[in-house]
């Protein structure tokens, strides 16, 4: 069972506050680009190159804003990339400490099972498609639920409000159409 | 090195809390998005409000460095990207951060989410020049702006209202909405709600 919303919300708020107090606001989706860059640069070392001023790339997206993404690709041991690795460690330890995810939920979550059956292949296909759309959208928007919605609205950023409006305007109808049966 | 240590500590705390509030469980995400169980929405609203009140309060007391703020640019693509992310969030039940945590906690479908996500991010990297040329990435309403004008911040305000006080007021409003929101907006509860 999850924490009740008051304890959970307070803890989540404290983490977002700690991040901006000690370093900078939390964000995640950029790191998918950085990992793509690391993989692509391993295959083709011409992708990211060092210049007199820093780093650049043959890919226009990695090269934008003075090559800041190119720099992260060349130096993966940076704050934001390590942050996401640490999230995985924290998520793993927390899940193990509460006994792990129930076996049947590991491939097909309960609400999905109630609406679309227990086929893992179907669920995996939807998760893959959803992942593609989520990250394409997050990069177009310049951030995701963490960076735009939570960190952004917390800082009263106009962009955070625009993002949240778009996200819920699409997410609520899609979810209501897809998940009519209750788990 | 300090920054790497901080990344490890704050990142691990964030991952653990996402797991504990249920944000990395697709069932809980879609019960929120189809409006049948808003507990997670209440937690998120409370978190945004708490973060806001502490950050702006800390700034006013001089305890929090205003320079740590990082405000993203507003442009039309933020809205379009938000729509896409929202649709995918409902389909998969994961967003980028929660998908990563879910995979680490043992959810196999989240591995497929991450694979799709890496491909989606790569597709954006390749198509970025067309978006750039379309003008949809051009800043609107001043770009990197906050709703009020925050003393000492490098960002402009959309209004001349004092941004730190506005931040605290909005933060309190988020907390109030978190408490006011019913547990459920759609359909009939399966059983009577116990009195609190």
CSV table of C-alpha atoms in Angstrom, one decimal:
chain,number,residue,atom,x,y,z
A,1,UNK,CA,0.0,0.0,0.0
A,2,UNK,CA,1.2,3.5,-0.8
A,3,UNK,CA,1.8,6.1,1.9
A,4,UNK,CA,-1.3,8.2,2.7
A,5,UNK,CA,-1.3,11.3,0.5
A,6,UNK,CA,-0.5,13.7,3.3
A,7,UNK,CA,2.7,12.0,4.3
A,8,UNK,CA,3.7,11.1,0.7
A,9,UNK,CA,3.0,14.7,-0.5
A,10,UNK,CA,4.9,16.2,2.3
A,11,UNK,CA,8.0,14.0,1.7
A,12,UNK,CA,7.8,14.6,-2.0
A,13,UNK,CA,7.6,18.3,-1.4
A,14,UNK,CA,10.6,18.2,0.9
A,15,UNK,CA,12.7,16.4,-1.7
A,16,UNK,CA,11.9,19.0,-4.4
A,17,UNK,CA,12.7,21.7,-1.8
A,18,UNK,CA,16.0,20.0,-0.9
A,19,UNK,CA,17.0,19.8,-4.5
A,20,UNK,CA,16.5,23.6,-5.1
A,21,UNK,CA,18.0,24.5,-1.8
A,22,UNK,CA,21.2,22.5,-2.3
A,23,UNK,CA,21.7,22.3,-6.1
A,24,UNK,CA,18.9,23.0,-8.7
A,25,UNK,CA,15.4,22.0,-9.5
A,26,UNK,CA,14.7,18.3,-10.3
A,27,UNK,CA,14.4,17.2,-13.9
A,28,UNK,CA,14.7,13.8,-15.6
A,29,UNK,CA,13.8,13.6,-19.3
A,30,UNK,CA,16.9,15.3,-20.6
A,31,UNK,CA,18.9,12.2,-19.4
A,32,UNK,CA,17.1,10.0,-22.1
A,33,UNK,CA,18.8,12.3,-24.7
A,34,UNK,CA,22.1,12.1,-22.8
A,35,UNK,CA,22.0,8.2,-22.8
A,36,UNK,CA,21.0,8.2,-26.5
A,37,UNK,CA,24.0,10.4,-27.1
A,38,UNK,CA,26.3,8.2,-25.1
A,39,UNK,CA,25.2,5.1,-27.0
A,40,UNK,CA,25.3,6.9,-30.4
A,41,UNK,CA,28.7,8.4,-29.6
A,42,UNK,CA,30.1,4.9,-28.7
A,43,UNK,CA,29.0,3.7,-32.1
A,44,UNK,CA,30.1,6.8,-34.0
A,45,UNK,CA,32.8,8.8,-32.1
A,46,UNK,CA,32.4,11.6,-34.6
A,47,UNK,CA,29.0,12.5,-33.0
A,48,UNK,CA,30.4,14.5,-30.1
A,49,UNK,CA,33.7,16.4,-30.4
A,50,UNK,CA,35.7,18.7,-28.2
A,51,UNK,CA,36.2,22.3,-29.3
A,52,UNK,CA,38.3,25.2,-28.0
A,53,UNK,CA,35.2,26.5,-26.1
A,54,UNK,CA,33.8,23.2,-24.9
A,55,UNK,CA,31.9,20.5,-26.8
A,56,UNK,CA,29.8,20.3,-30.0
A,57,UNK,CA,28.0,17.7,-32.0
A,58,UNK,CA,27.0,16.9,-35.6
A,59,UNK,CA,23.5,16.5,-34.2
A,60,UNK,CA,21.9,19.9,-34.0
A,61,UNK,CA,19.9,19.1,-30.8
A,62,UNK,CA,23.1,18.0,-28.9
A,63,UNK,CA,24.9,21.0,-30.2
A,64,UNK,CA,22.3,23.6,-29.1
A,65,UNK,CA,22.7,26.1,-26.3
A,66,UNK,CA,26.5,26.1,-26.6
A,67,UNK,CA,26.8,22.3,-26.7
A,68,UNK,CA,25.6,21.7,-23.1
A,69,UNK,CA,24.1,18.4,-24.0
A,70,UNK,CA,27.2,17.4,-26.0
A,71,UNK,CA,29.2,18.2,-22.9
A,72,UNK,CA,27.1,15.9,-20.7
A,73,UNK,CA,27.4,13.1,-23.3
A,74,UNK,CA,31.2,13.4,-23.2
A,75,UNK,CA,31.1,13.5,-19.3
A,76,UNK,CA,28.4,11.2,-18.1
A,77,UNK,CA,29.6,11.5,-14.5
A,78,UNK,CA,27.7,14.8,-14.0
A,79,UNK,CA,25.0,15.8,-11.5
A,80,UNK,CA,21.9,15.3,-13.6
A,81,UNK,CA,22.9,11.9,-15.0
A,82,UNK,CA,24.1,10.5,-11.7
A,83,UNK,CA,20.8,11.8,-10.2
A,84,UNK,CA,18.8,9.5,-12.4
A,85,UNK,CA,21.0,6.5,-11.6
A,86,UNK,CA,20.5,7.3,-8.0
A,87,UNK,CA,16.7,7.4,-8.5
A,88,UNK,CA,16.9,3.8,-9.7
A,89,UNK,CA,18.9,2.8,-6.6
A,90,UNK,CA,16.4,4.6,-4.3
A,91,UNK,CA,13.5,3.0,-6.1
A,92,UNK,CA,15.0,-0.4,-5.9
A,93,UNK,CA,15.9,-0.3,-2.2
A,94,UNK,CA,12.5,1.2,-1.3
A,95,UNK,CA,10.6,-1.5,-3.3
A,96,UNK,CA,12.7,-4.3,-1.8
A,97,UNK,CA,12.2,-2.9,1.7
A,98,UNK,CA,8.4,-3.2,1.3
A,99,UNK,CA,8.7,-6.8,-0.1
A,100,UNK,CA,9.0,-6.0,-3.8
A,101,UNK,CA,6.3,-5.7,-6.5
A,102,UNK,CA,3.8,-8.6,-6.5
A,103,UNK,CA,4.8,-11.1,-9.2
A,104,UNK,CA,1.6,-10.8,-11.3
A,105,UNK,CA,2.0,-7.0,-11.3
A,106,UNK,CA,5.5,-7.0,-12.6
A,107,UNK,CA,4.6,-7.6,-16.2
A,108,UNK,CA,0.9,-6.6,-16.4
A,109,UNK,CA,-0.3,-4.0,-13.8
A,110,UNK,CA,-3.7,-4.7,-12.1
A,111,UNK,CA,-5.7,-2.0,-13.8
A,112,UNK,CA,-4.4,-2.9,-17.2
A,113,UNK,CA,-5.2,-6.6,-16.6
A,114,UNK,CA,-8.8,-5.7,-15.6
A,115,UNK,CA,-9.3,-3.8,-18.9
A,116,UNK,CA,-7.1,-5.5,-21.5
A,117,UNK,CA,-6.4,-9.0,-20.1
A,118,UNK,CA,-3.2,-10.6,-18.9
A,119,UNK,CA,-1.1,-10.8,-22.1
A,120,UNK,CA,2.4,-9.4,-21.3
A,121,UNK,CA,3.1,-8.9,-25.1
A,122,UNK,CA,0.1,-6.5,-25.4
A,123,UNK,CA,1.2,-4.6,-22.3
A,124,UNK,CA,4.8,-4.4,-23.3
A,125,UNK,CA,3.8,-3.1,-26.7
A,126,UNK,CA,1.6,-0.4,-25.1
A,127,UNK,CA,4.4,0.6,-22.6
A,128,UNK,CA,6.9,0.8,-25.5
A,129,UNK,CA,4.5,3.0,-27.6
A,130,UNK,CA,3.7,5.1,-24.6
A,131,UNK,CA,7.4,5.6,-23.8
A,132,UNK,CA,8.0,6.8,-27.4
A,133,UNK,CA,5.2,9.4,-27.2
A,134,UNK,CA,6.1,10.5,-23.7
A,135,UNK,CA,9.8,11.2,-24.4
A,136,UNK,CA,9.1,12.7,-27.8
A,137,UNK,CA,6.6,15.0,-26.2
A,138,UNK,CA,8.9,15.7,-23.2
A,139,UNK,CA,11.8,16.8,-25.4
A,140,UNK,CA,9.5,18.9,-27.6
A,141,UNK,CA,8.2,20.6,-24.4
A,142,UNK,CA,11.7,20.9,-22.9
A,143,UNK,CA,10.8,18.9,-19.8
A,144,UNK,CA,8.6,16.3,-18.2
A,145,UNK,CA,6.4,15.8,-15.2
A,146,UNK,CA,9.3,16.4,-12.8
A,147,UNK,CA,11.0,19.4,-14.5
A,148,UNK,CA,8.1,21.2,-16.0
A,149,UNK,CA,5.1,20.3,-13.9
A,150,UNK,CA,6.5,19.9,-10.4
A,151,UNK,CA,9.7,22.0,-10.4
A,152,UNK,CA,8.1,24.5,-12.8
A,153,UNK,CA,4.9,25.2,-11.0
A,154,UNK,CA,6.7,25.2,-7.7
A,155,UNK,CA,8.8,28.1,-9.0
A,156,UNK,CA,5.7,29.8,-10.5
A,157,UNK,CA,7.1,29.4,-14.0
A,158,UNK,CA,4.7,30.2,-16.8
A,159,UNK,CA,6.0,27.3,-18.8
A,160,UNK,CA,5.2,24.8,-16.0
A,161,UNK,CA,1.5,25.9,-16.1
A,162,UNK,CA,1.3,25.7,-19.9
A,163,UNK,CA,2.9,22.2,-19.8
A,164,UNK,CA,0.5,20.9,-17.0
A,165,UNK,CA,-2.5,22.2,-18.9
A,166,UNK,CA,-1.5,20.3,-22.0
A,167,UNK,CA,-0.5,17.1,-20.1
A,168,UNK,CA,-3.8,16.8,-18.2
A,169,UNK,CA,-5.9,17.9,-21.1
A,170,UNK,CA,-4.7,14.8,-23.0
A,171,UNK,CA,-4.0,12.4,-20.1
A,172,UNK,CA,-7.5,12.5,-18.5
A,173,UNK,CA,-9.6,11.8,-21.6
A,174,UNK,CA,-7.2,9.1,-22.8
A,175,UNK,CA,-7.2,7.4,-19.4
A,176,UNK,CA,-11.0,7.6,-19.1
A,177,UNK,CA,-11.5,6.1,-22.5
A,178,UNK,CA,-8.9,3.3,-21.9
A,179,UNK,CA,-9.6,2.3,-18.3
A,180,UNK,CA,-13.3,2.0,-17.9
A,181,UNK,CA,-13.3,-1.2,-15.7
A,182,UNK,CA,-12.0,-0.9,-12.2
A,183,UNK,CA,-9.3,-3.1,-10.8
B,1,UNK,CA,32.6,15.5,-6.1
B,2,UNK,CA,30.2,17.2,-3.7
B,3,UNK,CA,27.8,17.6,-6.5
B,4,UNK,CA,28.0,13.9,-7.3
B,5,UNK,CA,27.3,13.1,-3.6
B,6,UNK,CA,24.3,15.4,-3.6
B,7,UNK,CA,23.1,13.7,-6.8
B,8,UNK,CA,23.3,10.3,-5.1
B,9,UNK,CA,21.5,11.4,-1.9
B,10,UNK,CA,18.8,13.6,-3.4
B,11,UNK,CA,18.2,11.2,-6.4
B,12,UNK,CA,17.9,8.2,-4.1
B,13,UNK,CA,15.5,10.0,-1.9
B,14,UNK,CA,13.4,11.1,-4.9
B,15,UNK,CA,13.3,7.5,-6.3
B,16,UNK,CA,12.3,6.1,-2.9
B,17,UNK,CA,9.6,8.6,-2.4
B,18,UNK,CA,8.2,8.1,-5.9
B,19,UNK,CA,8.0,4.4,-5.1
B,20,UNK,CA,6.3,5.0,-1.7
B,21,UNK,CA,3.7,7.4,-3.0
B,22,UNK,CA,2.8,4.9,-5.7
B,23,UNK,CA,3.7,7.2,-8.6
B,24,UNK,CA,5.7,4.4,-10.3
B,25,UNK,CA,2.7,2.1,-10.2
B,26,UNK,CA,0.7,2.4,-13.5
B,27,UNK,CA,-2.5,1.3,-11.7
B,28,UNK,CA,-2.3,4.2,-9.3
B,29,UNK,CA,-1.4,6.6,-12.1
B,30,UNK,CA,-4.4,5.7,-14.2
B,31,UNK,CA,-6.7,5.6,-11.3
B,32,UNK,CA,-5.7,9.3,-10.9
B,33,UNK,CA,-5.9,10.1,-14.6
B,34,UNK,CA,-9.4,8.5,-15.0
B,35,UNK,CA,-10.4,10.4,-11.9
B,36,UNK,CA,-11.5,7.4,-9.8
B,37,UNK,CA,-8.8,7.8,-7.1
B,38,UNK,CA,-7.3,11.2,-6.6
B,39,UNK,CA,-5.0,10.4,-3.6
B,40,UNK,CA,-1.9,10.7,-5.8
B,41,UNK,CA,-3.1,14.0,-7.3
B,42,UNK,CA,-3.6,15.3,-3.7
B,43,UNK,CA,-0.1,14.2,-2.8
B,44,UNK,CA,1.4,15.9,-5.9
B,45,UNK,CA,-0.5,19.2,-5.2
B,46,UNK,CA,0.6,19.1,-1.6
B,47,UNK,CA,4.2,18.5,-2.8
B,48,UNK,CA,4.2,21.4,-5.2
B,49,UNK,CA,2.6,23.6,-2.5
B,50,UNK,CA,5.1,22.5,0.2
B,51,UNK,CA,8.1,23.0,-2.1
B,52,UNK,CA,6.8,26.4,-3.2
B,53,UNK,CA,6.2,27.8,0.3
B,54,UNK,CA,9.5,26.5,1.6
B,55,UNK,CA,11.5,27.8,-1.4
B,56,UNK,CA,10.0,31.3,-1.5
B,57,UNK,CA,9.8,31.5,2.3
B,58,UNK,CA,13.5,30.5,2.4
B,59,UNK,CA,14.3,33.1,-0.2
B,60,UNK,CA,12.6,35.9,1.8
B,61,UNK,CA,14.5,34.9,4.9
B,62,UNK,CA,17.8,34.8,2.9
B,63,UNK,CA,18.3,31.1,3.5
B,64,UNK,CA,17.7,29.9,0.0
B,65,UNK,CA,19.8,31.1,-2.9
B,66,UNK,CA,17.5,32.7,-5.6
B,67,UNK,CA,20.3,31.8,-8.1
B,68,UNK,CA,19.4,28.1,-7.7
B,69,UNK,CA,16.1,28.6,-9.5
B,70,UNK,CA,15.9,27.3,-13.1
B,71,UNK,CA,12.9,28.5,-15.1
B,72,UNK,CA,12.2,26.9,-18.5
B,73,UNK,CA,11.2,28.9,-21.6
B,74,UNK,CA,7.5,29.2,-22.5
B,75,UNK,CA,6.8,28.4,-26.2
B,76,UNK,CA,3.9,26.8,-28.2
B,77,UNK,CA,5.8,23.5,-28.3
B,78,UNK,CA,5.5,23.3,-24.5
B,79,UNK,CA,1.8,22.9,-24.9
B,80,UNK,CA,2.0,20.4,-27.8
B,81,UNK,CA,4.7,18.4,-26.1
B,82,UNK,CA,2.5,18.4,-22.9
B,83,UNK,CA,-0.4,17.0,-24.9
B,84,UNK,CA,1.8,14.2,-26.3
B,85,UNK,CA,3.4,13.4,-22.9
B,86,UNK,CA,-0.1,13.3,-21.3
B,87,UNK,CA,-1.4,10.9,-23.9
B,88,UNK,CA,1.6,8.6,-23.5
B,89,UNK,CA,1.5,8.9,-19.7
B,90,UNK,CA,-2.1,7.5,-19.8
B,91,UNK,CA,-1.2,4.7,-22.3
B,92,UNK,CA,1.9,3.5,-20.5
B,93,UNK,CA,1.1,4.6,-16.9
B,94,UNK,CA,4.7,6.0,-16.7
B,95,UNK,CA,6.4,9.3,-17.1
B,96,UNK,CA,10.2,9.6,-17.6
B,97,UNK,CA,11.1,9.7,-13.9
B,98,UNK,CA,8.6,7.1,-12.6
B,99,UNK,CA,9.3,4.8,-15.5
B,100,UNK,CA,13.0,4.7,-14.5
B,101,UNK,CA,12.0,4.0,-10.9
B,102,UNK,CA,9.5,1.4,-11.9
B,103,UNK,CA,12.0,-0.5,-13.9
B,104,UNK,CA,14.5,-0.5,-11.0
B,105,UNK,CA,11.8,-1.7,-8.7
B,106,UNK,CA,11.2,-4.8,-10.8
B,107,UNK,CA,8.5,-3.9,-13.3
B,108,UNK,CA,9.3,-5.5,-16.6
B,109,UNK,CA,6.9,-3.4,-18.7
B,110,UNK,CA,8.8,-0.3,-17.5
B,111,UNK,CA,11.9,-1.7,-19.4
B,112,UNK,CA,9.8,-1.5,-22.6
B,113,UNK,CA,8.7,2.0,-21.6
B,114,UNK,CA,12.4,3.1,-21.3
B,115,UNK,CA,13.3,1.4,-24.6
B,116,UNK,CA,10.4,3.3,-26.3
B,117,UNK,CA,11.5,6.4,-24.5
B,118,UNK,CA,15.1,6.2,-25.7
B,119,UNK,CA,13.7,5.8,-29.3
B,120,UNK,CA,11.3,8.7,-28.9
B,121,UNK,CA,14.0,10.9,-27.6
B,122,UNK,CA,16.3,9.9,-30.5
B,123,UNK,CA,13.4,10.6,-32.9
B,124,UNK,CA,13.2,14.1,-31.4
B,125,UNK,CA,16.9,14.6,-31.7
B,126,UNK,CA,16.7,13.8,-35.4
B,127,UNK,CA,13.5,15.9,-36.1
B,128,UNK,CA,14.6,18.9,-34.0
B,129,UNK,CA,15.7,21.1,-36.9
B,130,UNK,CA,12.1,20.9,-38.4
B,131,UNK,CA,10.6,22.0,-35.1
B,132,UNK,CA,13.1,24.8,-34.8
B,133,UNK,CA,12.3,26.0,-38.3
B,134,UNK,CA,8.5,25.8,-37.7
B,135,UNK,CA,8.8,28.7,-35.1
B,136,UNK,CA,6.9,26.6,-32.5
B,137,UNK,CA,10.0,26.7,-30.3
B,138,UNK,CA,10.1,30.5,-30.4
B,139,UNK,CA,9.5,32.0,-27.0
B,140,UNK,CA,6.1,33.4,-26.1
B,141,UNK,CA,5.1,35.9,-23.3
B,142,UNK,CA,8.8,36.7,-22.6
B,143,UNK,CA,10.0,33.1,-22.5
B,144,UNK,CA,11.7,32.3,-19.2
B,145,UNK,CA,9.2,34.1,-17.0
B,146,UNK,CA,7.6,33.6,-13.6
B,147,UNK,CA,4.1,34.7,-12.8
B,148,UNK,CA,5.3,37.5,-10.5
B,149,UNK,CA,8.6,39.4,-10.3
B,150,UNK,CA,10.9,37.6,-7.9
B,151,UNK,CA,13.4,39.8,-6.1
B,152,UNK,CA,17.0,39.0,-7.1
B,153,UNK,CA,16.0,36.4,-9.8
B,154,UNK,CA,17.5,36.5,-13.3
B,155,UNK,CA,14.0,35.9,-14.7
B,156,UNK,CA,11.5,38.5,-15.7
B,157,UNK,CA,8.0,38.5,-14.2
B,158,UNK,CA,4.8,38.2,-16.3
B,159,UNK,CA,3.3,40.7,-13.9
B,160,UNK,CA,4.9,43.2,-11.5
B,161,UNK,CA,3.4,41.4,-8.5
B,162,UNK,CA,6.0,40.5,-5.9
B,163,UNK,CA,7.0,37.0,-7.0
B,164,UNK,CA,8.1,35.6,-3.7
B,165,UNK,CA,4.9,36.6,-1.9
B,166,UNK,CA,2.9,35.3,-4.9
B,167,UNK,CA,4.8,32.1,-4.8
B,168,UNK,CA,3.8,31.6,-1.1
B,169,UNK,CA,0.2,32.5,-1.8
B,170,UNK,CA,0.0,30.0,-4.8
B,171,UNK,CA,1.8,27.4,-2.7
B,172,UNK,CA,-0.8,27.7,0.0
B,173,UNK,CA,-3.5,27.6,-2.7
B,174,UNK,CA,-2.0,24.3,-4.0
B,175,UNK,CA,-2.1,22.9,-0.4
B,176,UNK,CA,-5.7,24.1,0.0
B,177,UNK,CA,-6.8,22.4,-3.2
B,178,UNK,CA,-5.0,19.2,-2.1
B,179,UNK,CA,-7.2,19.1,1.0
B,180,UNK,CA,-10.4,20.2,-0.8
B,181,UNK,CA,-10.2,17.8,-3.7
B,182,UNK,CA,-12.4,14.8,-3.1
B,183,UNK,CA,-10.9,11.3,-3.2
B,184,UNK,CA,-12.9,10.5,-6.3
B,185,UNK,CA,-14.6,12.6,-9.0
B,186,UNK,CA,-16.1,9.9,-11.3
B,187,UNK,CA,-18.4,7.0,-10.7
B,188,UNK,CA,-19.7,5.6,-7.4
B,189,UNK,CA,-17.3,4.6,-4.6
B,190,UNK,CA,-17.2,0.8,-4.2
B,191,UNK,CA,-17.9,1.3,-0.5
B,192,UNK,CA,-18.9,4.1,1.9
B,193,UNK,CA,-15.9,6.3,2.7
B,194,UNK,CA,-14.8,5.9,6.3
B,195,UNK,CA,-15.1,9.2,8.3
B,196,UNK,CA,-11.7,10.8,9.0
